[in-house]
Coordinates of C-alpha atoms and ligand atoms in Angstrom, one line a residue:
M187 CA 120.3 163.8 308.5
D188 CA 117.4 166.5 307.9
H189 CA 114.8 168.2 310.5
F190 CA 112.1 167.2 308.4
L191 CA 110.3 164.6 310.7
Y192 CA 107.0 163.2 311.7
R193 CA 105.8 164.2 315.3
D194 CA 102.2 162.9 316.7
G195 CA 101.6 161.7 312.6
I196 CA 102.2 165.3 311.0
L197 CA 105.3 166.2 308.9
H198 CA 107.2 168.9 310.7
A199 CA 109.9 171.2 309.8
E200 CA 112.0 171.6 312.9
D201 CA 109.3 172.8 315.5
V202 CA 106.7 173.8 312.9
P203 CA 103.8 171.5 311.9
L204 CA 103.9 171.9 307.7
P205 CA 100.3 172.1 307.4
E206 CA 100.3 175.2 309.2
I207 CA 102.5 176.8 306.7
A208 CA 100.7 175.2 303.6
A209 CA 97.4 176.7 305.2
S210 CA 98.8 180.1 305.8
V211 CA 101.0 180.9 302.7
G212 CA 99.2 178.4 300.2
T213 CA 100.7 175.5 297.9
P214 CA 103.4 175.2 296.1
A215 CA 105.8 176.5 298.3
Y216 CA 109.2 175.8 299.2
V217 CA 110.2 175.4 302.8
Y218 CA 113.7 175.6 304.2
S219 CA 115.4 174.4 307.4
A220 CA 117.7 176.9 309.2
A221 CA 119.1 173.9 311.1
T222 CA 119.8 171.5 308.6
L223 CA 121.1 174.1 306.2
L224 CA 123.9 175.0 309.1
R225 CA 124.5 171.3 309.9
H226 CA 125.7 170.6 306.5
Y227 CA 127.7 174.2 306.1
R228 CA 129.4 173.0 309.7
L229 CA 130.3 169.2 308.5
F230 CA 132.2 170.5 305.8
D231 CA 134.0 172.8 307.9
E232 CA 134.8 170.1 310.5
A233 CA 136.1 168.0 307.6
L234 CA 138.5 170.3 306.8
D235 CA 139.8 171.7 310.1
W236 CA 143.1 169.9 310.1
G237 CA 144.1 173.0 307.7
P238 CA 143.5 176.3 306.8
H239 CA 140.5 176.5 304.7
L240 CA 137.5 178.2 303.5
V241 CA 134.2 176.4 302.5
C242 CA 132.4 178.7 300.0
Y243 CA 128.4 177.8 299.5
A244 CA 127.6 177.6 295.8
V245 CA 124.9 180.1 295.5
K246 CA 123.6 178.8 292.7
A247 CA 122.1 175.7 294.3
A248 CA 119.6 178.1 296.5
S249 CA 120.3 181.6 296.5
N250 CA 117.8 183.5 298.8
V251 CA 119.3 186.1 300.8
A252 CA 118.0 185.0 304.0
L253 CA 119.7 181.4 303.6
L254 CA 123.0 183.4 302.4
K255 CA 122.5 185.5 305.4
L256 CA 122.2 182.4 307.9
L257 CA 125.3 180.9 306.6
G258 CA 127.6 184.2 306.1
D259 CA 127.1 184.6 309.6
E260 CA 128.4 181.1 310.3
G261 CA 131.1 182.2 308.6
A262 CA 130.8 180.5 305.2
G263 CA 132.5 182.1 302.1
M264 CA 130.2 182.1 298.7
D265 CA 130.8 180.9 295.3
V266 CA 129.4 182.9 292.7
V267 CA 128.7 182.6 288.7
S268 CA 127.2 185.9 288.3
E269 CA 126.9 189.9 289.2
G270 CA 123.1 188.8 290.5
E271 CA 124.6 186.2 292.9
Y272 CA 127.5 188.5 294.0
R273 CA 124.8 191.5 294.7
R274 CA 122.9 188.9 296.9
A275 CA 125.9 187.6 298.7
R276 CA 126.7 191.0 299.6
A277 CA 123.3 192.0 300.3
A278 CA 123.3 189.5 303.0
G279 CA 126.6 190.8 304.3
V280 CA 129.1 188.6 303.1
P281 CA 132.3 190.3 302.5
G282 CA 133.9 190.3 299.2
D283 CA 137.3 189.1 300.6
R284 CA 134.9 185.8 301.3
I285 CA 133.3 185.4 297.8
V286 CA 135.0 183.5 294.8
F287 CA 133.6 184.3 291.0
S288 CA 133.4 181.6 288.9
G289 CA 131.8 180.7 285.7
V290 CA 132.6 180.1 281.9
G291 CA 131.5 183.4 280.8
K292 CA 132.1 186.5 283.2
T293 CA 131.2 189.3 281.0
P294 CA 133.2 192.7 281.5
G295 CA 130.5 194.3 283.3
E296 CA 130.3 191.7 285.8
M297 CA 134.6 192.0 286.3
R298 CA 134.1 195.7 286.8
H299 CA 131.3 195.0 289.4
V300 CA 133.0 192.6 291.5
L301 CA 136.8 194.5 291.4
E302 CA 134.8 197.5 292.4
G303 CA 133.1 196.0 295.1
G304 CA 136.0 193.7 296.2
I305 CA 136.5 190.1 295.7
R306 CA 138.7 187.4 297.2
Q307 CA 139.7 185.7 294.1
I308 CA 138.6 185.1 290.4
N309 CA 138.6 181.4 288.8
L310 CA 139.7 182.1 285.2
E311 CA 138.3 179.4 282.6
S312 CA 139.6 180.6 279.4
E313 CA 142.6 182.7 277.5
P314 CA 140.1 185.5 276.2
E315 CA 139.0 185.9 279.9
Y316 CA 142.1 186.2 281.6
R317 CA 142.9 188.6 278.7
M318 CA 140.0 190.7 279.3
L319 CA 140.3 190.6 282.8
S320 CA 143.8 191.5 282.9
E321 CA 142.9 194.8 280.8
I322 CA 140.1 195.9 283.0
A323 CA 142.0 195.4 286.5
S324 CA 145.3 196.9 285.2
N325 CA 143.0 199.6 283.9
M326 CA 141.6 200.1 287.5
G327 CA 145.2 199.9 289.0
I328 CA 144.1 196.8 290.7
E329 CA 146.2 193.5 291.1
V330 CA 143.6 190.9 291.2
P331 CA 143.8 187.2 292.8
V332 CA 143.3 184.5 290.3
T333 CA 143.5 180.9 289.9
V334 CA 142.9 179.1 286.6
R335 CA 140.2 176.2 286.4
V336 CA 142.2 173.1 284.7
N337 CA 139.7 170.6 283.4
P338 CA 141.5 167.0 284.5
D339 CA 139.9 164.7 282.0
V340 CA 138.2 162.6 285.0
D341 CA 135.0 161.0 284.4
A342 CA 132.6 162.5 287.7
K343 CA 130.2 159.3 286.6
T344 CA 126.9 161.6 287.1
H345 CA 124.4 162.7 284.9
E346 CA 125.7 163.9 281.5
K347 CA 124.1 167.5 281.9
I348 CA 126.3 168.1 285.2
A349 CA 129.5 166.5 284.5
T350 CA 132.0 169.1 283.8
G351 CA 135.4 167.6 284.3
K352 CA 135.6 165.8 280.8
S353 CA 137.9 167.1 278.0
E354 CA 134.6 167.5 276.2
N355 CA 132.8 169.8 278.5
K356 CA 133.1 173.4 278.3
F357 CA 134.5 174.2 281.1
G358 CA 138.0 175.2 282.4
I359 CA 141.6 174.9 280.8
P360 CA 142.7 171.1 279.7
I361 CA 145.0 170.5 282.6
A362 CA 148.0 169.3 280.0
K363 CA 147.9 173.1 278.8
A364 CA 148.3 174.3 282.2
R365 CA 152.1 175.1 282.5
N366 CA 151.9 177.2 279.4
V367 CA 148.9 179.2 280.6
Y368 CA 150.4 179.7 284.1
A369 CA 153.7 180.8 282.2
E370 CA 151.6 183.8 280.0
L371 CA 149.5 184.6 282.9
A372 CA 152.8 185.4 285.0
T373 CA 153.3 188.2 282.5
L374 CA 150.1 189.5 282.2
P375 CA 149.5 192.9 284.4
G376 CA 146.7 193.3 286.8
L377 CA 146.6 189.7 288.0
R378 CA 148.4 187.8 290.7
V379 CA 148.4 184.3 290.8
V380 CA 147.2 182.4 293.8
G381 CA 146.3 179.0 293.0
I382 CA 144.5 176.5 291.3
D383 CA 140.8 175.7 290.7
V384 CA 139.0 172.4 289.7
H385 CA 135.4 171.4 289.7
I386 CA 134.2 168.1 288.1
G387 CA 130.6 167.8 288.1
S388 CA 127.8 167.6 290.7
Q389 CA 125.7 164.9 292.6
L390 CA 129.0 162.6 292.4
T391 CA 128.1 159.6 294.8
D392 CA 131.6 158.0 294.7
L393 CA 134.9 159.4 296.1
D394 CA 137.0 157.7 293.4
P395 CA 136.3 160.9 290.7
F396 CA 137.3 163.3 293.2
R397 CA 140.7 161.4 294.2
L398 CA 141.8 161.2 290.8
A399 CA 141.3 164.4 290.0
Y400 CA 142.8 166.1 293.2
R401 CA 145.6 163.8 292.4
K402 CA 146.3 165.4 289.1
V403 CA 145.7 168.8 290.9
A404 CA 148.2 168.0 293.6
D405 CA 151.3 166.9 290.6
L406 CA 150.0 170.3 289.1
T407 CA 151.2 172.3 292.0
E408 CA 154.2 171.1 292.3
T409 CA 155.2 171.3 288.5
L410 CA 154.0 174.8 288.8
R411 CA 155.9 175.7 292.0
A412 CA 159.0 174.2 290.2
D413 CA 158.1 176.7 287.0
G414 CA 158.3 179.5 289.8
H415 CA 154.4 180.2 290.3
T416 CA 153.1 180.8 293.6
I417 CA 150.4 178.3 294.3
D418 CA 149.4 178.4 298.1
R419 CA 145.5 178.4 297.7
L420 CA 143.8 175.3 296.0
D421 CA 139.7 175.5 295.0
L422 CA 138.6 172.2 294.9
G423 CA 135.0 173.0 293.7
G424 CA 131.5 171.2 295.1
G425 CA 129.8 168.3 293.7
L426 CA 129.8 165.9 296.7
G427 CA 125.8 164.1 296.0
I428 CA 122.9 163.6 298.5
P429 CA 120.7 160.4 299.0
Y430 CA 117.6 161.7 296.7
E431 CA 116.2 158.2 297.7
R432 CA 116.0 157.3 301.4
S433 CA 115.9 153.5 300.6
N434 CA 119.3 153.2 298.5
L435 CA 122.8 153.1 299.9
A436 CA 123.5 156.6 301.3
P437 CA 126.8 158.4 299.4
P438 CA 129.9 159.7 301.1
V439 CA 129.4 162.4 303.9
P440 CA 131.6 165.5 303.8
L441 CA 134.0 163.6 306.6
E442 CA 134.9 161.2 304.3
Y443 CA 135.5 163.9 301.3
G444 CA 137.4 165.9 303.9
Q445 CA 139.8 163.0 304.1
V446 CA 140.0 162.2 300.6
V447 CA 141.3 166.0 300.2
R448 CA 143.9 165.6 303.0
D449 CA 145.0 162.4 301.7
E450 CA 145.7 164.1 298.1
V451 CA 146.7 167.3 298.6
G452 CA 147.1 168.0 302.5
H453 CA 150.9 167.8 302.1
L454 CA 151.4 170.7 300.0
G455 CA 150.3 173.4 302.7
C456 CA 147.9 175.2 300.7
E457 CA 144.8 176.9 301.8
I458 CA 141.9 174.9 300.7
E459 CA 138.6 176.3 299.4
I460 CA 135.6 173.7 298.7
E461 CA 132.3 175.1 297.0
P462 CA 129.8 172.4 298.3
G463 CA 125.9 173.8 296.8
R464 CA 123.7 170.5 296.7
L465 CA 125.0 168.5 299.8
I466 CA 124.5 171.9 302.2
A467 CA 121.1 172.9 300.8
G468 CA 119.2 169.9 299.2
N469 CA 118.4 168.0 302.1
A470 CA 117.4 171.5 303.8
G471 CA 114.2 172.4 302.0
V472 CA 111.2 170.6 300.8
L473 CA 108.4 171.6 298.0
L474 CA 104.6 171.4 299.7
A475 CA 101.9 171.0 296.9
S476 CA 98.1 169.9 297.2
V477 CA 96.5 167.3 294.9
I478 CA 93.8 168.9 293.0
F479 CA 92.0 165.8 291.8
V480 CA 92.8 162.2 291.3
K481 CA 92.2 161.4 287.8
E482 CA 91.7 157.5 287.0
G483 CA 93.5 156.4 283.7
E484 CA 93.8 153.5 281.9
G485 CA 95.7 151.5 284.0
R486 CA 97.1 153.8 285.9
D487 CA 95.8 156.4 288.3
F488 CA 97.3 160.4 288.0
L489 CA 97.7 162.5 290.9
I490 CA 97.7 166.2 289.8
L491 CA 99.3 168.4 291.9
D492 CA 98.9 172.4 291.8
A493 CA 103.2 172.2 291.7
A494 CA 104.5 171.9 288.4
M495 CA 107.6 171.2 286.2
N496 CA 107.8 175.1 286.2
D497 CA 108.4 175.1 290.3
L498 CA 110.9 172.1 290.5
I499 CA 112.1 170.9 287.1
R500 CA 115.0 168.5 288.2
P501 CA 112.4 165.5 287.7
A502 CA 112.0 167.0 283.8
M503 CA 115.6 168.0 283.1
Y504 CA 117.4 165.6 284.7
G505 CA 115.2 162.4 285.5
A506 CA 115.5 163.2 289.0
H507 CA 113.9 161.3 291.7
H508 CA 112.7 162.8 294.9
D509 CA 111.0 161.1 297.4
I510 CA 107.1 162.3 297.7
V511 CA 105.5 162.0 301.6
P512 CA 102.2 162.9 302.7
L513 CA 102.3 165.6 305.6
R514 CA 99.8 163.3 307.5
E515 CA 101.7 160.4 308.3
T516 CA 100.5 157.2 306.6
A517 CA 99.5 154.3 309.0
A518 CA 101.5 151.5 309.3
G519 CA 100.1 148.8 307.3
A520 CA 97.9 151.1 305.1
E521 CA 97.7 149.8 301.7
M522 CA 99.6 151.5 299.0
H523 CA 98.6 152.9 295.5
P524 CA 100.9 153.3 292.3
Y525 CA 100.5 156.8 290.9
D526 CA 101.5 159.0 287.9
V527 CA 102.3 162.1 289.9
V528 CA 102.3 165.4 287.7
G529 CA 101.3 168.6 287.6
P530 CA 99.0 171.1 285.4
V531 CA 101.5 172.3 282.8
C532 CA 100.7 171.5 279.0
E533 CA 103.8 169.6 278.4
S534 CA 103.7 165.5 279.1
G535 CA 107.6 166.4 280.2
D536 CA 105.3 168.0 283.3
T537 CA 105.6 164.6 285.0
F538 CA 107.6 164.0 288.4
T539 CA 107.5 160.3 288.7
K540 CA 105.6 157.4 287.3
A541 CA 104.1 154.6 289.3
R542 CA 105.1 155.8 292.7
L543 CA 103.7 153.7 295.6
L544 CA 102.0 156.2 297.6
P545 CA 99.3 155.9 300.2
P546 CA 95.6 156.6 298.9
L547 CA 95.1 160.6 298.3
A548 CA 92.5 162.6 298.1
P549 CA 92.1 166.2 297.1
S550 CA 93.5 168.9 298.9
D551 CA 95.9 166.7 300.7
V552 CA 99.3 168.2 301.1
V553 CA 102.4 166.1 299.9
A554 CA 106.0 167.5 300.3
F555 CA 108.8 166.7 297.8
R556 CA 111.8 165.8 299.9
S557 CA 115.8 167.1 298.9
A558 CA 114.3 169.9 297.1
G559 CA 116.5 172.4 298.6
A560 CA 118.9 172.4 296.1
Y561 CA 118.4 174.0 292.3
G562 CA 114.3 173.8 293.1
A563 CA 113.3 177.3 293.9
V564 CA 116.6 178.8 292.0
M565 CA 115.4 177.0 288.5
A566 CA 111.6 177.8 289.3
S567 CA 109.9 180.1 286.5
E568 CA 106.3 181.5 285.9
Y569 CA 105.9 179.3 283.0
N570 CA 102.2 178.9 282.1
S571 CA 101.7 182.0 284.0
R572 CA 102.0 180.2 287.6
P573 CA 103.1 183.0 289.6
L574 CA 106.7 182.3 291.1
V575 CA 106.9 179.5 293.6
P576 CA 107.2 181.0 297.5
E577 CA 110.0 180.9 300.1
V578 CA 109.6 180.1 303.5
L579 CA 112.6 179.8 306.5
V580 CA 111.7 178.0 309.7
R581 CA 114.1 178.0 312.5
G582 CA 113.5 176.3 315.8
E583 CA 109.4 177.3 316.3
N584 CA 109.8 180.6 314.1
W585 CA 109.0 180.8 310.3
S586 CA 109.0 183.4 307.6
V587 CA 107.9 183.9 304.3
I588 CA 111.4 184.9 302.8
R589 CA 110.1 185.1 298.9
P590 CA 106.5 185.8 298.8
R591 CA 103.9 184.5 296.0
P592 CA 103.6 187.7 293.7
S593 CA 100.1 188.6 293.1
Y594 CA 98.6 188.0 289.7
D595 CA 98.4 191.7 289.4
E596 CA 102.2 191.9 290.2
M597 CA 103.2 189.3 287.6
I598 CA 100.9 191.1 285.0
A599 CA 102.4 194.7 286.1
R600 CA 105.5 194.1 285.1
E601 CA 105.1 193.8 281.3
S602 CA 103.8 196.5 279.2
V603 CA 102.1 197.4 276.0
P604 CA 104.1 199.6 273.7
A605 CA 102.3 203.1 272.8
W606 CA 102.3 202.3 269.2
L607 CA 100.2 198.7 269.6
D608 CA 97.7 201.1 271.0
G609 CA 95.3 202.1 268.8
Ligands
PLP28 C1 127.5 174.0 290.5 C2 128.9 174.6 291.1 C3 129.6 174.3 292.0 C4 128.3 173.5 293.3 O1 128.2 171.9 293.1 P1 127.2 171.3 293.9 O2 126.7 170.1 293.2 O3 125.8 171.9 294.4 O4 127.8 171.0 295.3 C5 130.7 174.6 292.8 N1 131.4 175.1 292.0 C6 130.9 175.5 290.9 C7 132.2 176.3 289.8 C8 129.9 175.0 290.2 O5 129.8 175.1 288.7

């Protein structure tokens, strides 16, 4: 469910008509609904309220400081994968003891930064990494809470670029090696083992892979406890998918997911952490784009938009589907027309979709890509020297730009010509 609905024939974000934002900010532009974002966070929080837990929003899904502030003020923790994300979470007022640090390639500088600033836990992914962290933390006279990310060798049945829990993926330590790894960790200074971490992939639309992975984590918890380790925290990752196509069967909801967690690990008495990103932010954002031209082609018409793959890369990168809807509601019974919807970038990959049935559209009409809140603005670039797409946040009848579109002058002023090239 989201808060982007037609009212009197006009698509709104909560109480704000989207044409008003398009006219004021220009297009392309991302627009987020605060109510949707908070609703999804609360659904996860409630789904785990049978025991101690912390929902750590995966900052990489949509990392604008205003969004982090909304969630942080609501009590959310944060899952960060870089120093930049850690700094964003702190800038949003989230205390270090609600931030977990994940990722396969944390640098020594990043480790030092979060140790100085305060961190709830660091999820470790390899032997060289935990040896390095041990050295850094013990030199600083700190003992840092850690988990090890185990790779349970489970097929997440999702797109290959976002599956992370098979043994051939770069993530985590094979679960079969976990006992040896924990035994070594227990001997290293500067580290305090608190639990186990797992994350098997993103956009999972079936609960079975979660169930399988969590069952393996439960078995491992008992084994490691028998070996004398303290395992009182389980970080179960993110990954629950969203319905990108409204016409399709809906994927499982947070409540059902929470029940799977309870079934598989609830008896262990651990504090549960989860790291959802996409399900919290995905349907909380749309990308607005204007029609520049309608170009008649051989057997197909092209709808050429002012948004492109640099603004929303998911279709080009993952073959992802986004529903596209006009801001003016289509009249019942209107004749639909197949369009290839494309951007202006000089790559054939800059195609959002082919032969999509849409009502007839004309230049300057504005459309919304739905479900664009996660992995949208954060993956945007300035490819083709198109200034970074702006972001807008709506709450009730209020709205504000939360990241402005840079001017061309600002974009170019970041670069400089070396003196030795001049003359
Ligand atoms: C990407 C990622 C997440 C979030 O995944 P979603 O599919 O957006 O819920 C959580 N944890 C880790 C370690 C990740 O890499």
